[in-house]
XYZ file of C-alpha atoms in Angstrom:
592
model
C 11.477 27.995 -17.612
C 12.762 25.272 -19.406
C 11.856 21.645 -20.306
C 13.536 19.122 -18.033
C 14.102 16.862 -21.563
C 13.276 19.014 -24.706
C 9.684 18.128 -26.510
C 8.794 18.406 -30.121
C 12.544 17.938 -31.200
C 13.100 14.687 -33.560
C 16.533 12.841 -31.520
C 19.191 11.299 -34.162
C 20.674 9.104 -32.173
C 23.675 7.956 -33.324
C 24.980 4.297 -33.415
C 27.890 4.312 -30.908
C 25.277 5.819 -28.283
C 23.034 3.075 -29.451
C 25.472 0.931 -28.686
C 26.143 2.231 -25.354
C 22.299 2.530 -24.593
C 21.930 -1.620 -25.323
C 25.128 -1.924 -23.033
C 23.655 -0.584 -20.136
C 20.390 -1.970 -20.730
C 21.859 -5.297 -20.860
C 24.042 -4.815 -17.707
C 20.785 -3.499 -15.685
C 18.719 -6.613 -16.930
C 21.810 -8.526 -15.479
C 22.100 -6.897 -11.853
C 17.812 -7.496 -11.902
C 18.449 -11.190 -12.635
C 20.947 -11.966 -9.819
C 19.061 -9.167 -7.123
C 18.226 -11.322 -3.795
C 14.249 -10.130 -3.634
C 13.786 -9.191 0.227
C 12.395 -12.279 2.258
C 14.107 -15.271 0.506
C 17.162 -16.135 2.264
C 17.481 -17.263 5.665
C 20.479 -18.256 8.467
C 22.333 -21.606 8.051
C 19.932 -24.438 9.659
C 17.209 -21.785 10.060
C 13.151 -22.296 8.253
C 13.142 -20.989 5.143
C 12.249 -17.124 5.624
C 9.299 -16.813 2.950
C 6.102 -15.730 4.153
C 3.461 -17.720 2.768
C 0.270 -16.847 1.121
C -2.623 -15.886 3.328
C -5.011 -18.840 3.638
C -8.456 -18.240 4.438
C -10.963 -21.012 6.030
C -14.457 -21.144 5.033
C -16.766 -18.924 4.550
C -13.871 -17.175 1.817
C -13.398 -13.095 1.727
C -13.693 -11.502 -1.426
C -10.057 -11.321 -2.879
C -8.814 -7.940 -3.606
C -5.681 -7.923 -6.225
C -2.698 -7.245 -5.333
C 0.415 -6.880 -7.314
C 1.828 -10.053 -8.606
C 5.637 -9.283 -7.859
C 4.863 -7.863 -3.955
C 6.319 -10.125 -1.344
C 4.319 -9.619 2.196
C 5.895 -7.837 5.124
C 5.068 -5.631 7.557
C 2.662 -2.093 7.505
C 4.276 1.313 7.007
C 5.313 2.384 10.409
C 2.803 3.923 12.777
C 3.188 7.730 13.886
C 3.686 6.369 17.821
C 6.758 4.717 16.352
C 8.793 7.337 14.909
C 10.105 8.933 17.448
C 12.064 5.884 18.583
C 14.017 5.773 14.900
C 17.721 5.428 14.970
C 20.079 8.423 13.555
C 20.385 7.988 9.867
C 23.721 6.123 8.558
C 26.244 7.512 6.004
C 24.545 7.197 2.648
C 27.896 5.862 0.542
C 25.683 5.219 -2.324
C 25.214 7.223 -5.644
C 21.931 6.621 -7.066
C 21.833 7.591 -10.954
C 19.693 10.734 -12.402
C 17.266 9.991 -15.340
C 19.218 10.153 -18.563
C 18.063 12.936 -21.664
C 14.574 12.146 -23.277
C 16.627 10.646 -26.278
C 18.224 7.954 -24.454
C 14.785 7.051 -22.852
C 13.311 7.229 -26.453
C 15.729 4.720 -27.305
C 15.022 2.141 -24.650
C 11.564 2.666 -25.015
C 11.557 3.504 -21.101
C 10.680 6.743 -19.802
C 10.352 7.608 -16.080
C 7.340 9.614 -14.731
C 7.885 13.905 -15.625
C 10.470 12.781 -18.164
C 8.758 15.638 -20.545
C 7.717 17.860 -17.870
C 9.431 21.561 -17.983
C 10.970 22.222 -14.977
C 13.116 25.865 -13.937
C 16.755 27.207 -15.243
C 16.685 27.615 -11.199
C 16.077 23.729 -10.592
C 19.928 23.175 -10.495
C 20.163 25.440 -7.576
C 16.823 24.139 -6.005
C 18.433 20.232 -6.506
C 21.260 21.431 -4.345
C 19.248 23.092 -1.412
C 17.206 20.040 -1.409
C 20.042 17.565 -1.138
C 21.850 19.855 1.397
C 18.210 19.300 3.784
C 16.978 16.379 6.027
C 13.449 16.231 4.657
C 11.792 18.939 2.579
C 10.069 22.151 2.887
C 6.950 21.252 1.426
C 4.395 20.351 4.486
C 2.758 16.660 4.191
C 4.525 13.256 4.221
C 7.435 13.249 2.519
C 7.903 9.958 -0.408
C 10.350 9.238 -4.044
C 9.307 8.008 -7.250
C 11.627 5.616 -8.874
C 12.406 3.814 -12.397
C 14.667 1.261 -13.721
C 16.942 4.274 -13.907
C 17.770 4.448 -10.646
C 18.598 0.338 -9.700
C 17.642 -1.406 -6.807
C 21.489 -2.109 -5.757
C 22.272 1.489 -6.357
C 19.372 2.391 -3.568
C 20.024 3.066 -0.032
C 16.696 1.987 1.196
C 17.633 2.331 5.032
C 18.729 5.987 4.078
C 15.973 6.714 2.208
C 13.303 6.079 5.253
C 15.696 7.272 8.102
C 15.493 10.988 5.990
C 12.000 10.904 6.319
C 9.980 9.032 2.858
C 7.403 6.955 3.677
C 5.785 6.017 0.462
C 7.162 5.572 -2.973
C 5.638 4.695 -6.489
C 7.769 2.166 -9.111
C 7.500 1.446 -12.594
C 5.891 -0.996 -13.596
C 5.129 -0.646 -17.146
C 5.049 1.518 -20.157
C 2.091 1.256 -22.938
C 2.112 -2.738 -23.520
C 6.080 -3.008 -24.955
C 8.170 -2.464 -21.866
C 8.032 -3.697 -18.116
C 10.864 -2.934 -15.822
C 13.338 -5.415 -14.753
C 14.202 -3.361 -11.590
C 10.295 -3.350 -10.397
C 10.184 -6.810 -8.328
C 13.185 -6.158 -6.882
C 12.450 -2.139 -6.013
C 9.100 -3.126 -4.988
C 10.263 -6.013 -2.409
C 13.182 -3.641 -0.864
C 10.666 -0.643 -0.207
C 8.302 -3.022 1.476
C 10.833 -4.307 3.816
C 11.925 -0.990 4.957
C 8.592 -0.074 5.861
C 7.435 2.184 2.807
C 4.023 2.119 1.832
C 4.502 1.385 -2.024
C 2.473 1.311 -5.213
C 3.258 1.087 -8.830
C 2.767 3.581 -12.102
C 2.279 3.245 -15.744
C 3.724 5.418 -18.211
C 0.819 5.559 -21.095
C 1.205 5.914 -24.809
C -2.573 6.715 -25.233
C -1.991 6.782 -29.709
C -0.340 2.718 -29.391
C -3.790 1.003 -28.028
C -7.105 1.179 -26.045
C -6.763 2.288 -22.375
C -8.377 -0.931 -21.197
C -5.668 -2.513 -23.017
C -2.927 -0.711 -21.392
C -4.557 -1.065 -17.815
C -4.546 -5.073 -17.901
C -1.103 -4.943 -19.406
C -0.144 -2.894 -16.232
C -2.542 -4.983 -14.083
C -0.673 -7.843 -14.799
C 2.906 -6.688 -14.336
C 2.318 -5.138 -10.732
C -0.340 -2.781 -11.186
C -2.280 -4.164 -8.676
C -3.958 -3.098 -5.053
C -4.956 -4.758 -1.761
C -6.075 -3.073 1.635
C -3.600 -4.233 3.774
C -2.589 -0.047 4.322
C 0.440 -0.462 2.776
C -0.271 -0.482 -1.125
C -1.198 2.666 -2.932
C -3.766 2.819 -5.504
C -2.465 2.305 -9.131
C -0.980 5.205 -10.668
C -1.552 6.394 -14.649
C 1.242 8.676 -15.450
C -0.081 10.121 -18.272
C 1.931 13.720 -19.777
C 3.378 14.979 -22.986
C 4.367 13.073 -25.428
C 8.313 11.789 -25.697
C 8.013 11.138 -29.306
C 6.572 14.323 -30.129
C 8.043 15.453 -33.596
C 9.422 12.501 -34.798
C 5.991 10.057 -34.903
C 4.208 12.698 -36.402
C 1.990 13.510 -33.625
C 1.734 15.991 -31.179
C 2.191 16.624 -27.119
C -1.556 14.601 -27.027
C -0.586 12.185 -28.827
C -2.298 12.779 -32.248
C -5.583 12.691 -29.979
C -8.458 15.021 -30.022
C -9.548 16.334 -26.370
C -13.014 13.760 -26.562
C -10.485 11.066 -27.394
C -8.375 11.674 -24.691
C -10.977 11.628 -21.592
C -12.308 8.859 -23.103
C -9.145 7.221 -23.479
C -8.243 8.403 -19.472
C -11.666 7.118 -18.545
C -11.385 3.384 -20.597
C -8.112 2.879 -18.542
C -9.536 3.978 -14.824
C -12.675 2.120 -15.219
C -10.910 -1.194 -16.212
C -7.849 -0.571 -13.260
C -11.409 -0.107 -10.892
C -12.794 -3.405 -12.201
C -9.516 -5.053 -11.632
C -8.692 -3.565 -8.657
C -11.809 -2.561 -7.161
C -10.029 1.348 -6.506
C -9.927 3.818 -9.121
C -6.383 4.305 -9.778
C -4.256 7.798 -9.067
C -3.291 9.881 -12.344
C -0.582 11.899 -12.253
C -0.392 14.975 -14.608
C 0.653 18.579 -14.989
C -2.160 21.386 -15.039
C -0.972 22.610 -18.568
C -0.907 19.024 -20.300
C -4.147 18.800 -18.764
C -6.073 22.327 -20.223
C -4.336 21.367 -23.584
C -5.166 17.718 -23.805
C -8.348 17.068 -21.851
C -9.940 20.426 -22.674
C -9.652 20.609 -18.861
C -11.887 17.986 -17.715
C -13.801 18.114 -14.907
C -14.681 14.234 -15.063
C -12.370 12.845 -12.720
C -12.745 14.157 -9.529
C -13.297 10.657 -8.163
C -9.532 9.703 -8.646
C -6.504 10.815 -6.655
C -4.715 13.697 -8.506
C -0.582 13.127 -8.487
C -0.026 16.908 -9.511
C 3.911 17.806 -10.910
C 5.151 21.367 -10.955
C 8.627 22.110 -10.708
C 8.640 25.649 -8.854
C 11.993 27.777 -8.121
C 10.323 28.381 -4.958
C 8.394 25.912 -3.169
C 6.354 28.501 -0.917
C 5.117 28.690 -4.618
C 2.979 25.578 -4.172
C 1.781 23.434 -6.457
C 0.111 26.041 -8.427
C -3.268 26.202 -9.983
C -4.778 22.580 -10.606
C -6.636 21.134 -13.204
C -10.731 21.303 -13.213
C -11.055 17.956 -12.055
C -9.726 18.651 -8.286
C -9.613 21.713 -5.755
C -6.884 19.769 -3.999
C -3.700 17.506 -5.014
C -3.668 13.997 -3.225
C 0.858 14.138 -3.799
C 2.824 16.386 -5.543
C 5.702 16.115 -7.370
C 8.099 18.968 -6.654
C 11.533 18.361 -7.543
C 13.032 16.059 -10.399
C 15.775 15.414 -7.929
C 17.075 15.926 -4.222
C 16.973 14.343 -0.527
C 15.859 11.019 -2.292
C 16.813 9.136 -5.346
C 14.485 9.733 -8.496
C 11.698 12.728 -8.474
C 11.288 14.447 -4.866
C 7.160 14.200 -3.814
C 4.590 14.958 -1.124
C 1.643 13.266 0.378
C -0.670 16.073 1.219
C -1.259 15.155 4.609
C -0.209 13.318 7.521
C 0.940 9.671 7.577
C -2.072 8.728 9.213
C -4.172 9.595 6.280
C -1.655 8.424 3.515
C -2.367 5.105 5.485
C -6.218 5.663 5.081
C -5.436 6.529 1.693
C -3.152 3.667 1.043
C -6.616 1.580 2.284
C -8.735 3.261 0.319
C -9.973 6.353 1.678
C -9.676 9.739 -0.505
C -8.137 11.392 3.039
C -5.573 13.508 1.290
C -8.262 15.394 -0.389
C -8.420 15.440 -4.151
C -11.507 16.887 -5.710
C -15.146 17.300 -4.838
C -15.677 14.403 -2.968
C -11.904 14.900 -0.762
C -12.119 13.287 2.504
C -14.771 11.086 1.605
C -14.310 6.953 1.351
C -13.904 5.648 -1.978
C -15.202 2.308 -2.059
C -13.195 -0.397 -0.474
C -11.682 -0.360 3.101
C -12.533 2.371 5.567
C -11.687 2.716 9.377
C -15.190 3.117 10.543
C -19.045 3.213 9.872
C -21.133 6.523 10.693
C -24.463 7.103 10.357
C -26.323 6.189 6.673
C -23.341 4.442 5.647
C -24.186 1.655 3.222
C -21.797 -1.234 1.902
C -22.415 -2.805 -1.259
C -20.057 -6.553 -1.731
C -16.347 -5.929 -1.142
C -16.274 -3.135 0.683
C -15.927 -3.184 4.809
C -13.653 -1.930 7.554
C -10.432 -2.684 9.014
C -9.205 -2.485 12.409
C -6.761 0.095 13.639
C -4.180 -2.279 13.718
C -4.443 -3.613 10.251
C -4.957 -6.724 12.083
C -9.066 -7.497 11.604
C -11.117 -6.821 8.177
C -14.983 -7.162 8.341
C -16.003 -7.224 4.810
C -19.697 -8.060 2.649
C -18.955 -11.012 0.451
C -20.551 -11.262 -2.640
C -22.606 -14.256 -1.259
C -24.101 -11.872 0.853
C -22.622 -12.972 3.991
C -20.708 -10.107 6.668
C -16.971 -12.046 7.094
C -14.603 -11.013 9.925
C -11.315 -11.996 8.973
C -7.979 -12.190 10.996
C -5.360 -14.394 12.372
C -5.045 -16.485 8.846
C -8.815 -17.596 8.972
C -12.546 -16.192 9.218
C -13.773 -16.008 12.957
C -17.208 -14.710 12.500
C -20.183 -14.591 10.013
C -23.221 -12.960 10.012
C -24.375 -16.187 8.628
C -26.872 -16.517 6.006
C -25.959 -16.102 2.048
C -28.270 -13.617 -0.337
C -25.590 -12.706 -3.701
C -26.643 -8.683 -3.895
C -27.299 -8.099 -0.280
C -26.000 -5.001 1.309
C -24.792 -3.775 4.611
C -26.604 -0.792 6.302
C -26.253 1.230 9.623
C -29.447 3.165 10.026
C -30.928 4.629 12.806
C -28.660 3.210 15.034
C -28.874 -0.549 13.796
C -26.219 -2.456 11.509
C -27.872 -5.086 9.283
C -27.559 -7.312 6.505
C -30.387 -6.808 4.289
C -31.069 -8.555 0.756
C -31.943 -7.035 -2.169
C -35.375 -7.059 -1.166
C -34.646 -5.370 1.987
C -35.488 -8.338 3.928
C -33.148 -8.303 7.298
C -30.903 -11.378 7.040
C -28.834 -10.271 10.352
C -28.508 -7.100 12.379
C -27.614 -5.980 15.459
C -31.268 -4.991 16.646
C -30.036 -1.984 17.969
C -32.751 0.721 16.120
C -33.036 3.721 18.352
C -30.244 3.457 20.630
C -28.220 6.338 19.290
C -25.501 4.401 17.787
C -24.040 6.398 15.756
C -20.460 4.201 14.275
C -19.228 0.793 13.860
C -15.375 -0.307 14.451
C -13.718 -3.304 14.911
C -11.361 -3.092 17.803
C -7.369 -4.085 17.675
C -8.416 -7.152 19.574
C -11.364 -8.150 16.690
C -14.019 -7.055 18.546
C -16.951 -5.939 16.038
C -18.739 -2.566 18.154
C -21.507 -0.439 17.547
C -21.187 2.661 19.259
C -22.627 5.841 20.479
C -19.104 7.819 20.598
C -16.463 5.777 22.502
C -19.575 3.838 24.295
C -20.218 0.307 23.566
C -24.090 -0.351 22.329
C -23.363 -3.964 20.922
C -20.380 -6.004 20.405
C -19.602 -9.609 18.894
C -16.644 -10.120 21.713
C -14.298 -10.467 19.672
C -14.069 -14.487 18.938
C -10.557 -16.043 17.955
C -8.877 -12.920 18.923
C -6.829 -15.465 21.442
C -4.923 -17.804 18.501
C -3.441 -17.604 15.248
C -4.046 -20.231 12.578
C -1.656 -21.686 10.084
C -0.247 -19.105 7.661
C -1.270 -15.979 10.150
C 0.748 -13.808 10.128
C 1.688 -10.352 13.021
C 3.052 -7.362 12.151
C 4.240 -4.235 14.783
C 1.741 -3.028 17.033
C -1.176 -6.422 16.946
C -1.059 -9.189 19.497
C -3.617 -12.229 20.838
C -5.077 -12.094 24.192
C -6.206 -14.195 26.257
C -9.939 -15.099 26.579
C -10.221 -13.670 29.690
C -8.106 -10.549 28.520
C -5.007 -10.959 31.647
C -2.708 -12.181 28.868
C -1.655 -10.794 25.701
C 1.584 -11.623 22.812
C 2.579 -8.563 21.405
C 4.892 -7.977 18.326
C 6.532 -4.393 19.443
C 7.798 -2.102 17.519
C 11.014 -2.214 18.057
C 10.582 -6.230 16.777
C 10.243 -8.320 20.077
C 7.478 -10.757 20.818
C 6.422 -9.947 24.187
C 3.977 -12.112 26.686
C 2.382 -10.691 29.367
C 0.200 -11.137 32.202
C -1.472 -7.847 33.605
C 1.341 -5.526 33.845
C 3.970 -8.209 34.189
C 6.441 -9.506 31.448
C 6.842 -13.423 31.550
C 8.417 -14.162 28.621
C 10.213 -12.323 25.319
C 11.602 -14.220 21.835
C 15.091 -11.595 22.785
C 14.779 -9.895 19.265
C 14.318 -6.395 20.398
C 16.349 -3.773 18.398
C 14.709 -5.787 14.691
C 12.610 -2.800 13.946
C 9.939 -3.551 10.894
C 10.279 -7.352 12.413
C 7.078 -9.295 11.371
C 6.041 -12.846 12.439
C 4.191 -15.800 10.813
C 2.690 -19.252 11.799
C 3.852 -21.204 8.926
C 1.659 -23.756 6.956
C 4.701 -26.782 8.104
C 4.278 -25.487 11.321
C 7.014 -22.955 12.909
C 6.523 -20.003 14.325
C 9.181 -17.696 12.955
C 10.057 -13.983 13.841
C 11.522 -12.601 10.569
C 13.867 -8.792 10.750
C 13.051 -6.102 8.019
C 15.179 -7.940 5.252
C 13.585 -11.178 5.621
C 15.959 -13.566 7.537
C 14.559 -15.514 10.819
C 15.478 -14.034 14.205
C 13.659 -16.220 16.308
C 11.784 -19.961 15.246
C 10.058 -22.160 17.984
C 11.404 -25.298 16.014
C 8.190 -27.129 15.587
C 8.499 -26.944 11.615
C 6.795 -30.477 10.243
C 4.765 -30.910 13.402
C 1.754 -30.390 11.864
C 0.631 -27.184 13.936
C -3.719 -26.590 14.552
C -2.803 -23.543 16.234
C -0.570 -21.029 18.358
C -2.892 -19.879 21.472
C -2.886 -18.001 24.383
C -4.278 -19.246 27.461
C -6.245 -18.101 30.193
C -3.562 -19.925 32.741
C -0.878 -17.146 31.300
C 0.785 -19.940 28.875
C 1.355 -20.021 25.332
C 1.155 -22.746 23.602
C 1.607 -24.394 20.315
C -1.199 -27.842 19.069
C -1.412 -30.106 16.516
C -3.692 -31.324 14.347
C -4.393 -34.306 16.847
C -4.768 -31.539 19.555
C -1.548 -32.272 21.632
C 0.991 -29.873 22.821
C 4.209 -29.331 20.601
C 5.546 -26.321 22.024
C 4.745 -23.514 24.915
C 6.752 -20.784 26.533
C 6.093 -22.445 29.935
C 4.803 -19.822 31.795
C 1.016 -20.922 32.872
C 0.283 -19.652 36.329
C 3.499 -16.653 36.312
């Protein structure tokens, strides 16, 4: 076994590499600074294809922060939708390796397992792994990426046709370096469908770890629950400078120091983010800088080990988990950057990309962290910002901090418990869902004690149930589920209906808007074959279908009209009002 960049040695660079080193540098800042970011170009004559921010009508959601440089678009493809992808085409591009730990030293920029020891074998394992489709390591397949590896040298399409569906970015690196690639990385992988989140390389002997988490949190290191964010990731492994800043692989830290250090950095990326964020580490760094902590079962372990053969697994893990959330396998191969592993199916790396421990990390694996979960069962309590989300991504019913139970969807809020009590809690007990405050007063609830309820959902269609199994105790039916408001916005797989439920707008997957009436078609925007298409009601009024890269495919021209909303009606029309509540646009199909 040996290092994948040597450790401990002091690198003499001299000053025609220097020179080289700035070059580069200089050339990559360049390419960053002219990079088109995905959804900000449009056809000749066409609305401008930039999806607006999400506005939200009285009473507000809590916000959840999201990284700064993200630009919206639509959810990581759904597991019905695979099966209908398109053969992969030629990948013509060359994608650079990481350079040696001395040139990264130099730039002050150093991607994640730059100092992690890796096989004499891994040349051989690089080329079996580049010669496969996907790889042999069961779970979801995903890439981690640097500044190292430029956005224009990236064939995104490639990359998701062979199978990734997440990837994690750089960001940031102790509080002296963000990347110039990250906006532009970040943007790309969200409009080809990859669920994406961003890591921080940490210097833990530079400053506090609460001063390196809000110097990540600011330069992307943020999370939302839309399902297609990852939790923030600490990359935290031997030290680069080892041997020439007169420290060692911990950083000149003593094993107390560096949990604490760990912990000062994931509680202030929870407080910011309101998720704990993912660390990624090797077993050995761990046992020789941590003492082996067992203190962080709570957080997502991203596990690297470089084996010649990967029946070998992942290996033995640090005390904190019993199970690795991803793994990091390969420092090259299939993908560009480091080859890694979701450990399980895409399914839960969505739940887990929402907020839900489902890959199974430590004690508590396959429980819900708090934030966003699918459903309620039995004795499940929610304290302010936390809730569920609908199975479309489409509907989030969430406890604001006021106290009040919000269901949000379709750019506004379309139901509230109603009454306000800051500290109150949500509770499903004995069958019953209720607000209570914090003196357990009942300020709403669905007086449904003893009917053997045992979950809540809220349906695709917004409909708030309590359930015993797949039968419906209570329900809210669903209100606004029939119209989108100003700034909404539809991704793959969620529609509006109808109030009497005979007519429905889908966005397929395969990117066409679709009306129907029962089982008949009456009218299609023609945009089929736009795969990772998403639509959005814009706040001047147009309703524009946008493809994967952010240009408009389809608009209804009504852009300055002053749209109210975009409705479907129980006649089988669907139509577009104004402000003063007059028609400006409908797909003429009432009564078809």
């Amino acid at each position: 076994m040996q290092p994948k960049h040597p450790r401990g040695a002091v690198f003499v660079v001299a000053c025609l590499t220097s020179t080289l080193i700035a070059s580069t540098l200089t050339a990559t800042a360049a390419t960053a600074a002219t990079s088109t970011v995905a959804g900000t170009s449009s056809a000749t004559a066409a609305p401008t294809p930039t999806p607006e921010p999400t506005g939200t009508a009285s009473p507000t959601p809590t916000p959840t922060t999201a990284p700064t440089p993200a630009a919206p678009a639509a959810p990581a493809p759904r597991s019905d939708t695979t099966a209908e992808e398109e053969p992969a085409a030629e990948d013509t591009t060359s994608t650079p390796d990481d350079p040696s730990l001395a040139e990264m030293n130099a730039a002050g920029d150093h991607a994640m397992g730059s100092t992690v020891p890796v096989p004499a074998a891994d040349r051989g394992l690089r080329t079996q792994l580049r010669s496969a489709n996907s790889s042999a390591v069961p779970g979801t397949d995903g890439l981690d990426i640097s500044a190292w590896q430029p956005n224009s040298s990236i064939n995104w399409p490639s990359v998701y046709s062979k199978g990734a569906r997440f990837v994690y970015i750089k960001a940031s690196e102790s509080t002296t370096y963000t990347s110039s690639q990250f906006t532009a990385q970040w943007n790309s992988a969200t409009a080809n469908n990859l669920i994406r989140g961003a890591y921080h390389f940490a210097l833990p002997n530079k400053s506090t770890g609460a001063t390196q988490a809000n110097y990540f949190g600011a330069r992307g290191g943020g999370w939302s629950t839309d399902g297609r964010t990852l939790p923030p990731l600490l990359d935290i492994e031997y030290n680069p400078y080892s041997g020439s800043d007169g420290t060692n692989s911990c950083y000149g830290l003593s094993q107390a120091q560096m949990v604490a250090w760990i912990r000062d950095f994931s509680n202030t990326m929870k407080a910011r983010t309101g998720v704990l964020p993912a660390i990624y580490t090797t077993t050995d760094w761990w046992r020789t800088c941590t003492g082996n902590s067992a203190a962080f079962a709570a957080n997502a372990l991203f596990i690297a080990r470089y084996p010649t053969n990967l029946a070998s697994g992942a290996g033995t893990l640090p005390a904190s988990w019993t199970k690795y959330t991803m793994w990091q396998y390969a420092s090259s191969g299939t993908f560009p950057g480091d080859q890694d592993v979701f450990n399980g199916s895409l399914a839960q790396l969505q739940a887990f990309a929402r907020g839900s421990n489902a890959g199974g990390t430590g004690s508590n694996a396959g429980k819900p962290l708090p934030a966003i979960r699918t459903k309620l069962v039995t004795n499940d309590v929610l304290s302010a910002g936390q809730g569920i989300v609908s199975g479309n991504d489409q509907y989030t019913v969430k406890l604001q901090a006021d106290g009040q139970f919000v269901t949000t969807g379709n750019g506004r809020a379309i139901w509230s418990s109603g009454k306000t009590s800051p500290g109150a809690r949500v509770t499903f007990v004995n069958g019953d869902l209720a607000v209570k405050s914090p003196q357990d007063k009942y300020l709403w609830h669905t007086k449904t004690n003893n009917s053997g309820a045992d979950n809540v959902v809220i349906t695709s269609s917004g409909d708030l149930q309590v359930r015993r199994g797949s039968k419906v105790i209570w329900r809210n039916g669903r209100p606004a589920s029939d119209s989108l408001a100003p700034v909404a916005r539809m991704y793959p797989g969620q529609w509006i209906v109808s109030r009497d439920a005979k007519t429905k707008l889908l966005l397929r997957s395969d990117g066409n808007l679709v009306l129907t009436r029962g089982s008949r078609t009456t009218w299609t925007s023609g945009t089929a074959g736009n795969r990772g298409a998403h639509a959005t009601l814009q706040a001047g009024g147009d309703f524009v279908l946008f493809n994967a890269a952010g240009r408009t495919i389809w608009h209804s021209g009504t852009a300055g009209k002053k749209t109210r909303k975009l409705a479907v009606q129980d006649n089988g029309d669907l139509v577009m009002t104004n402000t003063d509540r007059k028609q400006t646009w409908h797909t003429n199909t009432a009564g078809k």
